Amino acid sequence: MTMASAPGKIILFGEHAVVSGTAALGGAIDLRARAIVQSLPGRILIETDDLSLRGFSLDLSTGEIRSASAAYATRYVSAVLKELGARDVRVMIESDIPPAAGLGSSASIVVATVAALNGHLGLELSQKEIAALSYRIEKEVQKGRGSPMDTALATYGGYQRIADDNQRLDLPPLEMVVGYTRLPHDTFSLVEKVQLLKERYPDLVGPIFQAIGAISERAAPLIREQRLKDLGELMDINHGLLEALGVGSRELSELVYAARNTGGALGAKLTGAGGGGCMIALPGMAGKDALLVALRQARGMAFAAMMGCEGVRLEVA
Amino acid sequence: MTMASAPGKIILFGEHAVVSGTAALGGAIDLRARAIVQSLPGRILIETDDLSLRGFSLDLSTGEIRSASAAYATRYVSAVLKELGARDVRVMIESDIPPAAGLGSSASIVVATVAALNGHLGLELSQKEIAALSYRIEKEVQKGRGSPMDTALATYGGYQRIADDNQRLDLPPLEMVVGYTRLPHDTFSLVEKVQLLKERYPDLVGPIFQAIGAISERAAPLIREQRLKDLGELMDINHGLLEALGVGSRELSELVYAARNTGGALGAKLTGAGGGGCMIALPGMAGKDALLVALRQARGMAFAAMMGCEGVRLEVA
């Protein structure tokens, strides 16, 4: 039995503007997806209890339990198995990461599955090869629309600066609180909506993207020097700019203000595409517990997560 | 007896950025302050029933009421009386405009009082002289910090473009809904806060101001051509930019999202300095009544108001 785990991710600064080439900053968070691989002669079995389809099994070799939604929920794992030509295995997936919440759930599952099969099959893929292969698989499943950031963060952990190319940043970990609206979001339609807004109002959206890019560039030194008050201030500014781009929502705004006003956050912003999904908040003097309480009182799902955590790793099963 | 009334105002676009010289757009709204002047030989009496008077003393032997806050509440009217050397008069003030809400309450009171005394004393001041005198009086009471926009809109009505100088715009009236958080705001400390933010982050606040200025410039043609959907979209963008500047609040955000999501507004934004005070929303297909209901359900005080209404006028008492 081989078990591997890979972290989820958050975008700290720069979402949407990054599509037009300004810098963004993302970090791995220690909510993890785990893939457990065992020999199962004569079969190819995928099991999961938490990929939005609770408690089922799908036998790819026999076609046992046919379900469009089961195939959909397991499509990333299926794609990995197919890509690696794996047979005679049982793959179990467990994940701490809410799916469709902008936290990189699918990339973590792909990377963890690739890494577990890498160990199980003795493929000796390097970390770089795991990242590249995982990106290719995720992109294929998402019909060409994936970004390399999610799989890179799931593989390497830490932080990534994203602009024309991706660059790993060596920065200390940072405790974050994630609030989830429990509303899914549709990344690609929101990205498209913002890009349309840019076409209609270049004189407005151009400067907004410019300001967002400037925030991303300012962030790394603040994390390095642990200037958290300033970092929180930039989160607040970036949130307003995302509201200006039309990707805020009442639910996100309620969580953001609950974090700032009740939870003592140093700053708070939506993370990812917006609309629904998640927001993040930087704990203040009152600590993460006060923030978790405030977000839950505001009807959010909330969890503390260390940003900049370790990437994919083999686990003792 | 002479009665004059003057309208309140809202800032439609451009608050805060205007301090750094980009354009803003304001409109008079038909919530009005009224001043009624009567002869009262041997006395100078100011009466009001709604200027937030709190804490007074009543001498039962003489019937005399003393109150520091009474002097404060009536300081604008006192200043007008002093400026015009008026004696032997009773001035009654009534106002539809919540004070300290960013709706130009004090300017309306000054302009209405100047106009009523102008009629009562036969001074034959022109509209231009009323505007200039009122501005001077308001500025003096506010220790030099007033803007000429409030008194100009209270005098002339309609719309004003504010940049280096003020300019009247000839645009059709527009129905707006105003939501009041019931929280006062401190204009001058918020203006100072934003200007400090600009000093600390010129690379962020510069582009934000630029985008806000561009919105103001785009607005007038949209009002002229009644392109209300586009106008609403600009309101939403401007609101986000004000959030980015740190002058939003949970209460304002709740009213803004209630207007957009429940009230069917075409757009909504805070108006004025922010923090507390008011937001405005542009009614959509569901009309102003749906908006008023939505804002009241969200714990706001709400009223419909025609923007671009008539300025100061004598009334039949």
XYZ file of C-alpha atoms in Angstrom:
634
model
C 0.000 0.000 0.000
C 1.348 3.432 -0.971
C -0.144 6.656 0.306
C 0.694 10.126 -0.977
C -0.802 13.471 -0.009
C -0.766 16.855 -1.701
C -1.909 20.268 -0.429
C -4.626 22.573 -1.689
C -3.926 26.166 -2.573
C -5.195 29.682 -2.161
C -4.576 32.740 -4.280
C -3.361 35.416 -1.917
C -3.258 38.286 -4.419
C -3.825 38.952 -8.074
C -6.701 36.764 -9.286
C -8.350 37.866 -12.555
C -5.709 40.520 -13.273
C -3.226 37.663 -13.766
C -5.167 36.628 -16.883
C -3.968 39.876 -18.464
C -0.349 39.310 -17.476
C 0.100 41.120 -14.146
C 1.613 39.172 -11.249
C -0.356 37.010 -8.821
C 0.767 35.247 -5.657
C -0.487 31.833 -4.545
C 0.329 29.597 -1.619
C -0.151 25.938 -0.794
C -2.370 25.324 2.253
C -2.211 22.291 4.485
C -5.660 21.032 3.711
C -4.625 17.903 1.859
C -5.910 15.308 -0.575
C -4.632 11.767 -0.022
C -4.389 8.948 -2.552
C -3.909 5.392 -1.300
C -2.899 2.778 -3.860
C -3.055 -1.003 -3.316
C -2.584 -3.988 -5.573
C -5.882 -5.479 -6.702
C -5.127 -8.103 -9.323
C -7.465 -8.137 -12.304
C -9.233 -4.895 -11.453
C -8.972 -1.116 -11.594
C -11.030 0.277 -8.720
C -11.476 3.891 -7.632
C -12.977 4.570 -4.222
C -13.813 7.827 -2.605
C -16.104 9.046 0.090
C -15.945 12.755 -0.426
C -15.798 13.935 -4.023
C -19.294 15.394 -4.026
C -20.720 11.957 -4.498
C -20.789 10.262 -1.159
C -19.919 6.593 -0.721
C -19.688 4.732 -3.972
C -17.236 2.578 -5.855
C -16.597 2.338 -9.539
C -14.896 -0.700 -11.077
C -13.329 0.463 -14.316
C -12.487 -3.079 -15.414
C -15.976 -4.510 -15.000
C -17.973 -1.298 -15.356
C -19.633 -2.123 -12.045
C -21.867 0.718 -10.792
C -22.271 2.867 -13.812
C -23.095 6.461 -13.065
C -22.412 9.575 -15.078
C -21.855 11.519 -11.907
C -19.510 8.862 -10.532
C -17.477 9.012 -13.719
C -17.463 12.803 -13.447
C -16.339 12.806 -9.826
C -13.539 10.369 -10.551
C -12.500 11.762 -13.911
C -9.231 13.153 -12.626
C -8.234 9.853 -11.040
C -9.362 7.933 -14.142
C -7.230 10.212 -16.293
C -4.160 9.578 -14.119
C -4.686 5.808 -14.240
C -5.073 5.922 -17.996
C -2.052 8.165 -18.481
C 0.186 5.891 -16.407
C -1.318 2.730 -17.852
C -1.991 1.487 -14.323
C -3.838 -1.835 -13.888
C -4.506 -4.210 -11.028
C -4.894 -1.378 -8.533
C -7.335 0.036 -6.072
C -7.056 3.827 -5.605
C -8.715 5.392 -2.584
C -9.095 9.156 -2.441
C -9.674 11.157 0.713
C -9.674 14.941 0.740
C -9.897 17.725 3.310
C -10.454 20.228 0.505
C -13.990 21.281 -0.418
C -14.417 20.691 -4.160
C -15.371 23.511 -6.559
C -14.397 26.074 -3.931
C -11.318 27.529 -5.639
C -8.935 25.697 -3.303
C -7.286 23.536 -5.938
C -9.031 20.311 -4.922
C -8.689 18.634 -8.322
C -4.989 19.486 -8.713
C -4.274 18.057 -5.259
C -6.086 14.841 -6.141
C -4.197 14.511 -9.428
C -0.809 15.193 -7.833
C -1.449 12.870 -4.876
C -2.627 10.100 -7.224
C 0.359 10.517 -9.565
C 2.729 10.445 -6.589
C 1.110 7.395 -5.006
C 1.161 5.483 -8.306
C 4.749 6.681 -8.846
C 5.668 4.926 -5.604
C 3.464 1.900 -6.161
C 4.636 1.264 -9.702
C 8.277 2.228 -9.037
C 8.249 4.842 -11.831
C 10.866 7.033 -10.174
C 9.362 10.247 -11.517
C 11.099 13.373 -10.207
C 9.098 16.141 -8.489
C 9.435 18.187 -11.668
C 8.048 15.313 -13.734
C 5.157 14.855 -11.284
C 4.307 18.557 -11.606
C 4.505 18.530 -15.401
C 2.532 15.315 -15.812
C -0.125 16.440 -13.333
C -0.531 19.760 -15.105
C -0.937 18.010 -18.433
C -3.572 15.643 -16.997
C -5.538 18.400 -15.243
C -5.461 20.566 -18.349
C -6.707 17.696 -20.481
C -9.617 16.909 -18.147
C -10.472 20.625 -17.997
C -10.358 20.820 -21.794
C -7.297 23.038 -22.003
C -8.371 25.665 -19.504
C -6.219 24.783 -16.471
C -3.487 26.957 -14.994
C -0.143 25.412 -13.998
C -0.316 27.114 -10.596
C -2.564 24.621 -8.837
C -0.521 21.553 -9.782
C 2.753 23.391 -9.100
C 1.619 24.357 -5.585
C 0.237 20.854 -4.948
C 3.627 19.428 -5.970
C 6.158 21.854 -4.513
C 4.122 23.459 -1.727
C 5.310 26.877 -0.550
C 4.462 29.923 -2.616
C 4.344 30.684 -6.314
C 4.553 33.977 -8.105
C 2.543 33.723 -11.295
C 3.051 36.109 -14.205
C 4.242 35.221 -17.678
C 5.899 32.220 -16.112
C 5.711 30.648 -12.664
C 8.374 31.121 -10.061
C 8.759 29.525 -6.668
C 9.196 31.997 -3.825
C 11.064 31.149 -0.658
C 8.860 32.664 2.050
C 7.961 31.616 5.588
C 4.631 29.900 6.291
C 1.697 32.057 7.315
C -1.389 31.087 9.250
C -4.579 31.827 7.333
C -8.238 31.234 7.964
C -10.384 30.148 5.049
C -14.119 30.861 5.014
C -16.231 28.941 2.539
C -19.610 30.332 1.461
C -20.774 26.778 0.636
C -21.655 28.165 -2.793
C -19.851 26.673 -5.765
C -18.403 29.043 -8.306
C -17.782 28.723 -11.979
C -14.214 29.898 -12.492
C -14.273 30.017 -16.247
C -17.481 31.998 -16.636
C -16.268 34.504 -14.031
C -12.906 34.860 -15.757
C -14.742 35.451 -19.009
C -17.074 38.001 -17.382
C -14.134 40.047 -16.103
C -12.359 39.906 -19.439
C -15.539 41.136 -21.131
C -15.726 43.990 -18.626
C -12.172 44.862 -19.572
C -13.085 45.018 -23.247
C -16.029 47.317 -22.513
C -14.258 49.552 -20.007
C -10.513 49.459 -20.695
C -10.101 52.872 -19.055
C -11.494 51.476 -15.789
C -10.364 47.868 -15.747
C -6.833 48.690 -16.968
C -6.011 50.779 -13.869
C -7.768 48.242 -11.620
C -5.575 45.434 -12.991
C -2.558 47.706 -12.604
C -3.375 48.293 -8.924
C -3.931 44.563 -8.354
C -0.585 43.769 -9.990
C 1.131 46.342 -7.768
C -0.352 44.652 -4.684
C 1.041 41.273 -5.768
C 4.495 42.794 -6.218
C 4.382 44.380 -2.771
C 3.327 41.201 -0.975
C 6.410 38.955 -0.915
C 8.657 41.286 1.125
C 5.833 41.780 3.625
C 5.503 38.011 4.137
C 9.280 37.669 4.402
C 9.460 40.417 7.034
C 6.232 39.254 8.733
C 4.689 42.707 8.344
C 1.245 41.270 8.801
C -0.663 44.494 9.440
C 0.482 45.876 6.087
C -0.244 42.552 4.426
C -3.791 42.620 5.814
C -4.275 46.140 4.502
C -3.315 44.966 1.014
C -5.813 42.101 1.313
C -8.572 44.617 2.081
C -7.604 46.785 -0.886
C -7.422 43.784 -3.222
C -10.866 42.658 -2.052
C -12.376 46.026 -2.951
C -10.767 45.880 -6.382
C -12.295 42.434 -6.938
C -15.673 43.849 -5.878
C -15.128 46.562 -8.480
C -14.584 43.836 -11.093
C -18.006 42.415 -10.218
C -16.868 39.103 -8.732
C -17.951 39.815 -5.160
C -21.176 38.514 -3.698
C -23.356 39.176 -0.709
C -22.212 35.933 0.942
C -18.514 36.658 0.402
C -18.986 40.200 1.637
C -20.723 38.986 4.797
C -17.821 36.667 5.584
C -15.252 39.354 4.794
C -16.897 41.887 7.106
C -17.494 39.263 9.815
C -13.762 38.490 9.696
C -12.743 42.149 9.879
C -15.311 43.471 12.347
C -16.034 40.495 14.602
C -13.088 38.179 14.057
C -10.344 40.739 14.514
C -8.769 39.922 11.150
C -5.871 42.100 9.980
C -7.346 41.814 6.501
C -9.752 39.720 4.470
C -10.520 39.114 0.832
C -12.244 36.713 -1.473
C -9.852 34.199 -3.003
C -10.014 32.708 -6.473
C -12.603 33.505 -9.087
C -15.213 34.885 -6.669
C -18.978 34.833 -6.910
C -19.172 31.982 -4.419
C -16.312 29.854 -3.190
C -14.004 31.073 -0.479
C -12.560 34.085 1.256
C -9.400 34.214 3.339
C -8.592 36.217 6.433
C -5.347 36.947 8.234
C -5.745 36.366 11.988
C -5.139 39.371 14.239
C -4.381 39.696 17.950
C -7.447 37.631 18.851
C -5.996 34.674 16.944
C -7.478 32.185 14.562
C -10.132 30.877 16.963
C -11.934 34.227 17.162
C -11.921 34.320 13.361
C -13.277 30.790 13.026
C -16.135 31.629 15.409
C -16.944 34.871 13.569
C -17.049 33.149 10.174
C -19.200 30.282 11.432
C -21.631 32.731 13.048
C -21.855 34.392 9.642
C -22.962 30.998 8.234
C -19.643 30.132 6.593
C -17.720 26.876 6.762
C -14.357 27.836 8.257
C -10.980 26.224 8.789
C -7.522 27.346 9.772
C -4.794 26.461 7.288
C -1.058 27.030 7.176
C -0.121 28.725 3.916
C 3.261 27.925 2.390
C 3.157 24.333 3.676
C 4.946 21.280 2.323
C 4.038 19.952 -1.123
C 3.336 16.402 -2.224
C 4.808 13.685 -0.024
C 4.599 9.978 0.603
C 2.792 9.161 3.832
C 3.106 6.218 6.150
C -0.171 4.422 5.521
C -44.055 85.219 6.422
C -41.544 84.057 3.823
C -40.769 80.407 3.181
C -37.899 79.090 1.051
C -36.804 75.527 0.456
C -33.562 74.056 -0.868
C -32.709 70.474 -1.886
C -30.187 68.044 -0.456
C -27.579 66.381 -2.625
C -25.938 63.097 -3.401
C -22.576 62.368 -4.949
C -23.243 60.027 -7.837
C -19.610 59.344 -8.763
C -16.128 60.386 -7.795
C -16.026 60.930 -4.025
C -12.553 60.904 -2.442
C -10.757 60.865 -5.812
C -12.082 64.401 -6.379
C -9.853 65.603 -3.531
C -6.879 64.794 -5.782
C -8.343 66.638 -8.753
C -10.207 63.986 -10.778
C -13.810 64.699 -11.745
C -16.824 63.943 -9.573
C -20.533 64.192 -10.358
C -23.182 65.314 -7.874
C -26.912 65.854 -8.129
C -29.517 67.702 -6.086
C -32.227 65.439 -4.609
C -35.734 66.509 -3.749
C -35.431 65.893 -0.052
C -35.634 69.507 1.052
C -34.883 71.800 3.965
C -37.342 74.640 4.517
C -36.765 77.971 6.273
C -39.769 80.070 7.345
C -39.116 83.656 8.361
C -41.558 85.895 10.225
C -41.299 89.310 11.827
C -40.845 89.122 15.577
C -40.100 92.618 16.875
C -37.402 92.839 19.521
C -36.229 89.247 19.223
C -34.121 86.851 17.164
C -35.596 83.376 17.566
C -34.572 80.124 15.891
C -36.950 77.190 16.031
C -36.466 73.696 14.752
C -37.922 70.315 15.479
C -35.440 68.006 13.838
C -31.814 69.027 14.067
C -30.720 66.235 16.402
C -30.952 68.396 19.511
C -29.936 66.436 22.591
C -29.561 67.682 26.151
C -31.008 71.010 27.165
C -32.110 72.738 30.349
C -35.431 74.436 30.912
C -35.782 77.207 33.487
C -39.342 76.842 34.737
C -39.451 80.355 36.259
C -38.609 82.144 33.046
C -39.370 79.406 30.538
C -35.864 79.846 29.206
C -34.120 76.851 27.649
C -30.349 76.642 27.615
C -28.348 74.055 25.745
C -24.842 73.916 24.335
C -26.068 71.473 21.751
C -28.897 73.855 20.769
C -26.298 76.440 19.824
C -24.460 73.742 17.860
C -27.583 72.537 16.071
C -28.564 76.044 15.063
C -25.062 77.331 14.294
C -25.652 77.475 10.545
C -28.828 79.497 10.966
C -27.159 81.756 13.551
C -24.306 82.387 11.138
C -26.732 83.389 8.377
C -28.605 85.756 10.689
C -25.358 87.330 11.823
C -24.000 87.644 8.275
C -27.155 89.359 7.034
C -27.514 91.488 10.202
C -31.071 90.214 10.582
C -33.041 91.283 13.683
C -36.634 91.110 14.790
C -37.202 87.741 13.162
C -38.316 84.247 13.950
C -36.718 81.553 11.733
C -38.274 78.103 11.685
C -36.341 75.250 10.104
C -37.864 71.998 8.889
C -35.875 69.403 7.022
C -36.521 66.100 5.232
C -32.773 65.468 5.094
C -31.120 63.309 7.758
C -28.261 65.329 9.255
C -24.640 64.064 9.188
C -25.563 61.531 6.515
C -23.630 63.019 3.612
C -26.776 64.395 1.979
C -25.856 68.073 2.274
C -28.273 68.846 5.097
C -26.361 71.849 6.416
C -25.898 73.445 2.975
C -29.625 73.112 2.302
C -30.452 74.778 5.605
C -28.024 77.619 4.932
C -29.293 78.195 1.385
C -32.967 77.996 2.405
C -32.368 80.421 5.280
C -30.438 82.877 3.097
C -33.194 82.731 0.465
C -36.017 83.200 2.978
C -34.267 86.160 4.606
C -33.475 87.517 1.145
C -37.219 87.621 0.488
C -38.186 88.799 3.969
C -35.635 91.625 4.097
C -35.987 92.563 0.416
C -32.256 92.143 -0.218
C -32.712 91.197 -3.866
C -29.726 88.837 -3.883
C -29.289 86.981 -7.170
C -29.102 83.171 -7.264
C -25.375 83.485 -7.828
C -25.048 85.742 -4.794
C -27.092 83.314 -2.697
C -24.770 80.471 -3.740
C -21.617 82.472 -3.029
C -22.817 83.826 0.311
C -24.072 80.410 1.426
C -20.768 78.789 0.537
C -18.878 81.404 2.499
C -21.120 80.914 5.546
C -20.949 77.124 5.441
C -17.196 77.191 5.019
C -16.844 79.558 7.968
C -18.959 77.381 10.271
C -17.028 74.292 9.114
C -13.737 76.095 9.797
C -12.652 76.320 6.171
C -13.239 72.709 5.195
C -16.449 72.974 3.144
C -16.748 72.232 -0.564
C -18.718 74.581 -2.836
C -20.639 71.628 -4.302
C -23.245 71.271 -1.573
C -24.280 74.934 -1.568
C -24.157 75.106 -5.388
C -26.498 72.102 -5.703
C -28.795 73.427 -2.957
C -28.985 76.737 -4.869
C -29.120 75.708 -8.521
C -30.430 72.141 -8.241
C -29.701 69.871 -11.191
C -26.262 68.333 -11.526
C -22.735 69.561 -10.961
C -19.493 68.290 -12.354
C -16.767 68.959 -9.819
C -13.095 69.041 -10.758
C -10.737 71.989 -10.508
C -13.795 74.179 -10.783
C -17.533 73.456 -10.643
C -19.697 73.260 -13.695
C -23.457 72.902 -13.991
C -24.550 70.047 -16.244
C -27.829 70.077 -18.102
C -29.099 66.533 -17.626
C -32.565 65.019 -17.142
C -33.773 64.049 -13.660
C -33.219 60.501 -12.501
C -35.096 58.561 -9.869
C -32.814 57.281 -7.130
C -33.338 55.414 -3.915
C -31.285 56.441 -0.913
C -30.544 53.968 1.876
C -29.311 55.375 5.156
C -27.365 53.150 7.549
C -28.459 55.377 10.471
C -24.773 55.646 11.315
C -23.216 59.089 11.195
C -19.951 59.500 9.392
C -17.084 61.840 9.848
C -16.349 63.208 6.395
C -13.122 64.927 7.237
C -11.450 62.042 9.045
C -12.405 59.696 6.186
C -11.052 62.100 3.585
C -7.840 62.314 5.579
C -7.653 58.520 5.909
C -7.882 58.059 2.134
C -5.318 60.750 1.460
C -2.950 59.037 3.922
C -3.526 55.747 2.100
C -2.558 57.521 -1.107
C 0.686 58.723 0.428
C 1.559 55.212 1.609
C 0.497 53.384 -1.559
C 0.681 55.817 -4.503
C 1.108 52.877 -6.903
C -2.277 51.481 -5.779
C -4.336 54.546 -4.960
C -3.179 56.464 -8.056
C -4.733 53.955 -10.480
C -7.837 53.640 -8.261
C -8.374 57.412 -8.407
C -7.749 57.283 -12.149
C -10.455 54.632 -12.596
C -12.882 56.608 -10.415
C -12.231 59.753 -12.458
C -12.865 57.816 -15.673
C -16.226 56.661 -14.289
C -17.244 60.256 -13.549
C -16.354 61.288 -17.091
C -18.398 58.447 -18.579
C -21.509 59.174 -16.521
C -23.028 62.344 -18.008
C -23.699 60.940 -21.507
C -25.294 57.857 -19.944
C -27.703 60.017 -17.924
C -28.442 62.148 -20.977
C -29.217 59.060 -23.081
C -30.964 57.294 -20.179
C -28.664 54.284 -20.508
C -29.518 53.198 -17.002
C -28.161 49.650 -17.138
C -24.702 50.964 -18.042
C -25.017 53.670 -15.410
C -25.843 51.034 -12.786
C -22.820 49.012 -13.806
C -20.598 52.042 -13.241
C -22.168 52.519 -9.803
C -21.221 48.941 -8.903
C -17.653 49.441 -10.109
C -17.316 52.754 -8.252
C -18.601 51.097 -5.070
C -15.908 48.417 -5.255
C -13.240 51.073 -5.742
C -14.484 52.890 -2.650
C -14.318 49.592 -0.743
C -10.731 49.304 -1.955
C -10.035 52.747 -0.479
C -11.225 51.464 2.898
C -14.341 53.618 3.241
C -16.872 50.789 2.979
C -18.517 49.236 6.005
C -20.492 46.140 6.838
C -23.714 48.166 7.087
C -23.195 49.911 3.751
C -22.299 46.612 2.118
C -25.456 44.963 3.461
C -27.603 47.728 1.992
C -25.735 47.642 -1.323
C -26.173 43.883 -1.703
C -29.795 44.037 -0.524
C -30.437 46.623 -3.254
C -28.724 44.569 -5.947
C -29.876 41.072 -5.000
C -33.304 41.617 -3.434
C -34.337 45.056 -4.649
C -33.583 44.542 -8.326
C -31.336 47.602 -8.477
C -29.441 48.229 -11.716
C -26.528 49.343 -9.557
C -25.744 50.495 -6.045
C -22.931 52.286 -4.264
C -22.127 54.156 -1.110
C -22.382 57.911 -1.539
C -20.268 60.557 0.137
C -17.429 59.920 2.501
C -18.470 56.385 3.455
C -17.981 54.520 6.714
C -21.587 55.147 7.710
C -23.996 57.528 6.074
C -25.826 56.599 2.907
C -25.805 54.446 -0.172
C -27.759 55.036 -3.355
C -29.364 52.557 -5.721
C -30.762 52.908 -9.220
C -34.203 51.253 -9.452
C -34.546 48.425 -11.955
C -37.549 46.757 -13.593
C -39.133 46.100 -10.191
C -39.228 49.837 -9.538
C -38.455 51.929 -6.505
C -40.935 50.223 -4.181
C -39.148 46.864 -4.361
C -35.920 48.669 -3.559
C -37.390 50.534 -0.601
C -38.690 47.252 0.833
C -35.355 45.506 0.330
C -33.417 48.295 2.041
C -35.818 48.496 4.983
C -35.650 44.726 5.434
C -31.882 45.146 5.579
C -32.403 47.565 8.501
C -31.790 50.738 6.513
C -33.837 53.916 6.473
C -34.872 54.330 2.847
C -36.464 56.993 0.675
C -37.001 57.576 -2.998
C -35.637 60.873 -4.296
C -35.554 62.539 -7.681
C -32.001 63.480 -8.568
C -31.428 66.586 -10.672
C -34.416 68.367 -9.086
C -35.066 72.089 -8.762
C -32.799 74.211 -6.578
C -33.714 76.810 -3.979
C -37.153 78.388 -4.372
C -39.628 80.504 -2.494
C -42.635 78.533 -1.311
C -46.181 79.596 -0.656
C -46.351 79.383 3.121
